[in-house]
PDB file of C-alpha atoms in Angstrom:
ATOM      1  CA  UNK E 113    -237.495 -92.827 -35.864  1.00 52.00           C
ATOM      2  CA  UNK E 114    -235.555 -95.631 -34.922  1.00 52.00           C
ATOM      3  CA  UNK E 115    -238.688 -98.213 -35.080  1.00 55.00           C
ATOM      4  CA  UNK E 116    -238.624 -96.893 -39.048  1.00 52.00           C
ATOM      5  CA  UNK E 117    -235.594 -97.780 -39.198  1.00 46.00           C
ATOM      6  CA  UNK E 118    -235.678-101.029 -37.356  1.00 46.00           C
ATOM      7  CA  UNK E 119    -238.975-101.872 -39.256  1.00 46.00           C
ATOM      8  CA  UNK E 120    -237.220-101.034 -42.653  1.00 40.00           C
ATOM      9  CA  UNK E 121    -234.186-103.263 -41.970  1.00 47.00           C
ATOM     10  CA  UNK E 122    -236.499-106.292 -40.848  1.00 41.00           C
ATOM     11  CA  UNK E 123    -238.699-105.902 -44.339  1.00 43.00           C
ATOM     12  CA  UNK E 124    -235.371-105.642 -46.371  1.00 44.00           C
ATOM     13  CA  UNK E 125    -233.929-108.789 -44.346  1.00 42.00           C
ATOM     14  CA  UNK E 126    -237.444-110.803 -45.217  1.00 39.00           C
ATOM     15  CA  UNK E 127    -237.480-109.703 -48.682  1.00 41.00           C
ATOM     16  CA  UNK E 128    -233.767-111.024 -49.154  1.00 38.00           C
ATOM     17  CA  UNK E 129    -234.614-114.245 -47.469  1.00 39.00           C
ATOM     18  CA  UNK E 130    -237.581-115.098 -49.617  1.00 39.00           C
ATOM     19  CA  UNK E 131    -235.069-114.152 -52.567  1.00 38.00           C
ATOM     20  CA  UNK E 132    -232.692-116.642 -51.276  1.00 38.00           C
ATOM     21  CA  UNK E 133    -234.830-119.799 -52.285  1.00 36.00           C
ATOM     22  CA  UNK E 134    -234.604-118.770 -56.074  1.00 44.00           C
ATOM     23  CA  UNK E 135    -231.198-118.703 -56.252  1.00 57.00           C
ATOM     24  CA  UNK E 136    -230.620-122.232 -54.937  1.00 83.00           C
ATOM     25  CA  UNK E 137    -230.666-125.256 -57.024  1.00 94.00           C
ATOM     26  CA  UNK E 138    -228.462-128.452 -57.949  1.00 96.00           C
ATOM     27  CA  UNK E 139    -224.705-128.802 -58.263  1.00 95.00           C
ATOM     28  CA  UNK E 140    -222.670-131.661 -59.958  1.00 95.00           C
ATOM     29  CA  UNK E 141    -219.156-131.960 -59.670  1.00 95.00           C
ATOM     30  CA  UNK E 142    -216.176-132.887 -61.838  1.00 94.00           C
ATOM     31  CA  UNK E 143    -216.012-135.955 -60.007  1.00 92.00           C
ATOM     32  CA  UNK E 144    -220.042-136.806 -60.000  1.00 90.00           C
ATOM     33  CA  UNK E 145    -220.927-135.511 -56.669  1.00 94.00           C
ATOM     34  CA  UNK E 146    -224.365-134.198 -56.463  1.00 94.00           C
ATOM     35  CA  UNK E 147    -225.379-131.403 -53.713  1.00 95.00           C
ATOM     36  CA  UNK E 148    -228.859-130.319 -53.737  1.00 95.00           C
ATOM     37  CA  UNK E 149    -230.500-126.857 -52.414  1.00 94.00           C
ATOM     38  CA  UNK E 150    -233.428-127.007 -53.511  1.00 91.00           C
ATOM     39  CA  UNK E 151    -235.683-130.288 -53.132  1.00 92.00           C
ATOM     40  CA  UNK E 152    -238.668-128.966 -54.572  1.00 91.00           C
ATOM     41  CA  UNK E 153    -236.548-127.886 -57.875  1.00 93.00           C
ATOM     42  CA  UNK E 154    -234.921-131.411 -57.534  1.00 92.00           C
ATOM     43  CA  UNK E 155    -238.435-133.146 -58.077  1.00 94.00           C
ATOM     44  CA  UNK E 156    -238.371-131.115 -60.973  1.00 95.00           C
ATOM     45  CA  UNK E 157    -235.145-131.143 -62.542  1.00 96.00           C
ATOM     46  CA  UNK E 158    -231.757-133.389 -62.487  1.00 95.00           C
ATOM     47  CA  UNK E 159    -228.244-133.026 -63.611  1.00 95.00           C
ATOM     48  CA  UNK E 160    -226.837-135.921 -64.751  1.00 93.00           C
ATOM     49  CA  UNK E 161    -223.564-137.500 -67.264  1.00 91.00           C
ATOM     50  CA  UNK E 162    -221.375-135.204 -65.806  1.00 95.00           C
ATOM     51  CA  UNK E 163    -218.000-135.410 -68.363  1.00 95.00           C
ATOM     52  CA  UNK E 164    -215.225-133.686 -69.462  1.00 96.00           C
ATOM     53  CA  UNK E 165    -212.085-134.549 -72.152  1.00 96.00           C
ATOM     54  CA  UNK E 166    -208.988-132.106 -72.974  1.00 95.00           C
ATOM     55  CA  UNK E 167    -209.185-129.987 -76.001  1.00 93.00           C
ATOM     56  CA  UNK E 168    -205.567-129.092 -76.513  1.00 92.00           C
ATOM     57  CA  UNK E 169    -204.370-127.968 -73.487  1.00 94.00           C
ATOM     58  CA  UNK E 170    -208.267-126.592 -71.650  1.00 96.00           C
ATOM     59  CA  UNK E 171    -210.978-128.836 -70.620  1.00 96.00           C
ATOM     60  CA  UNK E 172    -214.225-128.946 -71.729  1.00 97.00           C
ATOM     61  CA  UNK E 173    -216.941-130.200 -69.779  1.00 97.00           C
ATOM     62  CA  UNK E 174    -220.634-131.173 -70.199  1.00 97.00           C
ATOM     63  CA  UNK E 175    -223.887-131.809 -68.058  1.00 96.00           C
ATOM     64  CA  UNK E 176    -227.108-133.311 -69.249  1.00 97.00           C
ATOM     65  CA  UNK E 177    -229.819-130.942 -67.915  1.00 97.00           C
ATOM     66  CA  UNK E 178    -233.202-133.145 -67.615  1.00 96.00           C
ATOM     67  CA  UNK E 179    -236.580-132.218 -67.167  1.00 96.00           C
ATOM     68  CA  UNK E 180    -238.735-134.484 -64.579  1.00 96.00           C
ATOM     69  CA  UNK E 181    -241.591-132.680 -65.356  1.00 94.00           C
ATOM     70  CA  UNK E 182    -244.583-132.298 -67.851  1.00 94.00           C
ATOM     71  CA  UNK E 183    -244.409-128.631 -68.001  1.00 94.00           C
ATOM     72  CA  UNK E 184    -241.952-126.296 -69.423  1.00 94.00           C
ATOM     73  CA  UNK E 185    -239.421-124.957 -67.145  1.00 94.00           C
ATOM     74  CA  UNK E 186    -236.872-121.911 -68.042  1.00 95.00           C
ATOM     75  CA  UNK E 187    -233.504-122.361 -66.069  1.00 96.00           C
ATOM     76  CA  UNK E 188    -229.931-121.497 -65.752  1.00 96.00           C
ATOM     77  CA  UNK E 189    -226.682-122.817 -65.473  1.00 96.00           C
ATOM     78  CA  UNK E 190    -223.461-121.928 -64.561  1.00 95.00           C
ATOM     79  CA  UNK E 191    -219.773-123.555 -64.632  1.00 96.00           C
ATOM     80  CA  UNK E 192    -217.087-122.280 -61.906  1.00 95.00           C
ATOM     81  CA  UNK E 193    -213.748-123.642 -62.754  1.00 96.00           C
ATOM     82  CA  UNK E 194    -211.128-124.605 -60.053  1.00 96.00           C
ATOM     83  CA  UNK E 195    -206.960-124.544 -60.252  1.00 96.00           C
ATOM     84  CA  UNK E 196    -205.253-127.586 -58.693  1.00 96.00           C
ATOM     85  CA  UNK E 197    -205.072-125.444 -55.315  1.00 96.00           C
ATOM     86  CA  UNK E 198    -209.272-125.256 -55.408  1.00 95.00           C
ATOM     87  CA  UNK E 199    -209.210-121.745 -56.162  1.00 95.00           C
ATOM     88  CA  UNK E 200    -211.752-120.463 -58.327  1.00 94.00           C
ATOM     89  CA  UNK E 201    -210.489-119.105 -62.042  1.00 93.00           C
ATOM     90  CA  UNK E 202    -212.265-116.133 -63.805  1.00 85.00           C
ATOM     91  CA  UNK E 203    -215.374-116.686 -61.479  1.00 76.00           C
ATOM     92  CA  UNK E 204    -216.495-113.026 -61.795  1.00 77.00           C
ATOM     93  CA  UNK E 205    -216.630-113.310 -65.653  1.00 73.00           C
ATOM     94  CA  UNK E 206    -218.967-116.406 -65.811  1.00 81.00           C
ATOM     95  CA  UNK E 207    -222.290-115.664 -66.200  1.00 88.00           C
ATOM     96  CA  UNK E 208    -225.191-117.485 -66.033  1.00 93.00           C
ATOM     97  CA  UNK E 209    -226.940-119.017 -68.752  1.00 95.00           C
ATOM     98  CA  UNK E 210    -230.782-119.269 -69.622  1.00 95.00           C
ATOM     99  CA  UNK E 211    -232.479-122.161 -71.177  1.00 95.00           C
ATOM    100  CA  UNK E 212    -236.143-123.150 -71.430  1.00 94.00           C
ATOM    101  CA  UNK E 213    -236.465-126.865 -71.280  1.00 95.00           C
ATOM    102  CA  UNK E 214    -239.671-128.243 -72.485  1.00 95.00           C
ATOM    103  CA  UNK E 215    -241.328-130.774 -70.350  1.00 92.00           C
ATOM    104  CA  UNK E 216    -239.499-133.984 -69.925  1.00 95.00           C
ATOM    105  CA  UNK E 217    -236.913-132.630 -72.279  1.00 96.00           C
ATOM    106  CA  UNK E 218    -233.032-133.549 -71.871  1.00 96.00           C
ATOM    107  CA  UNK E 219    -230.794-130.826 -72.994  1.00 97.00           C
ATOM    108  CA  UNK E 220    -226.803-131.248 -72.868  1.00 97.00           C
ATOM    109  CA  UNK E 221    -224.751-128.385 -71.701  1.00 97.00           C
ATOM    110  CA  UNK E 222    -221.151-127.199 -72.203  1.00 96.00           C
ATOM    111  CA  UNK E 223    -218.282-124.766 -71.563  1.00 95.00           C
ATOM    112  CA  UNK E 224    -214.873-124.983 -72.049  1.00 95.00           C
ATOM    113  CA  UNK E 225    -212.277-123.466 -69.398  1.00 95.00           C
ATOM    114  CA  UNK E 226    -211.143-120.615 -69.122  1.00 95.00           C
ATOM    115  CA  UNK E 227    -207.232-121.634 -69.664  1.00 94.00           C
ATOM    116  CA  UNK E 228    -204.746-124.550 -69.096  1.00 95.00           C
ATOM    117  CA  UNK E 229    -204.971-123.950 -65.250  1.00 96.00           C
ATOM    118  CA  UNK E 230    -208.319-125.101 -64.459  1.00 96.00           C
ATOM    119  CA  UNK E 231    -208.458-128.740 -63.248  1.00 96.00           C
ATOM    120  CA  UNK E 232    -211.775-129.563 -62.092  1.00 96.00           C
ATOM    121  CA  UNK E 233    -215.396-127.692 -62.171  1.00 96.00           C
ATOM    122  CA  UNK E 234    -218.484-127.323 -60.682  1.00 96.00           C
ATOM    123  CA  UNK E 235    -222.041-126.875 -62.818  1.00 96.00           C
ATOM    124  CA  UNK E 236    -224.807-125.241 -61.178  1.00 96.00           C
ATOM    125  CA  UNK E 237    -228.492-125.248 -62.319  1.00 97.00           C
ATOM    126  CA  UNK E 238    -231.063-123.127 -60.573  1.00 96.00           C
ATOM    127  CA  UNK E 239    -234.570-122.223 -61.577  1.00 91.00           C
ATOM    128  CA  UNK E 240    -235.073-118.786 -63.046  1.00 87.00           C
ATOM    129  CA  UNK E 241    -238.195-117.034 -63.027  1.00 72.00           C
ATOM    130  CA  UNK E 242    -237.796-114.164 -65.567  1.00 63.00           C
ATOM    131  CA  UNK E 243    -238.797-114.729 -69.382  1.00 55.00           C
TER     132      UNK E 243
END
């Protein structure tokens, strides 16, 4: 019984670590730093033109999402926001979004914080493989 068990846990831990490849990706910074996860998804797609400008008293911020590739690609994105003590705001109510970019398509993204207290952001892009 306790090689079932043992045999169960080790499928569950191998399943969960050839999960963990899809849910890396690229991440770009308020301040343009780049941190990649994912090389092969890297070849594929960048994140570039990081920005951001105040909208009364929130920021919104943009990322250009480009396509290095000649075939069609469906991602998603996400923006975390931070306070000026680098603590994540609202985290648990940002979802990520879906997009299909076409092949060697560019396609701008945006979100605008959650309130007055977020400073600085991070935008994530991963590859998703559901339609």
């Amino acid at each position: 019984m306790k090689q079932i068990y043992s045999g169960l846990i080790l499928a569950a831990a191998l399943a969960l670590g050839a999960c963990a490849s899809h849910t890396a990706g690229i991440s770009v910074n308020s301040q343009g730093e780049t941190r990649v996860d994912n090389s092969s998804f890297a070849r594929n797609i960048a994140v570039e033109s990081v920005d951001a400008r105040r909208i009364a008293d929130v920021i919104q911020a943009s990322a250009l999402v480009v396509s290095k590739s000649s075939i069609d690609m469906r991602v998603q994105y996400k923006f975390t926001w931070y306070d000026a003590s680098g603590f994540t705001i609202e985290d648990e109510a940002t979802s990520w979004k879906s997009v299909k970019l076409h092949g060697k398509q560019q396609l701008q993204v945006t979100a605008v914080a959650p309130n007055s207290q977020a400073v600085r952001f991070d935008v994530y892009v991963r590859e998703t493989f559901s339609n």
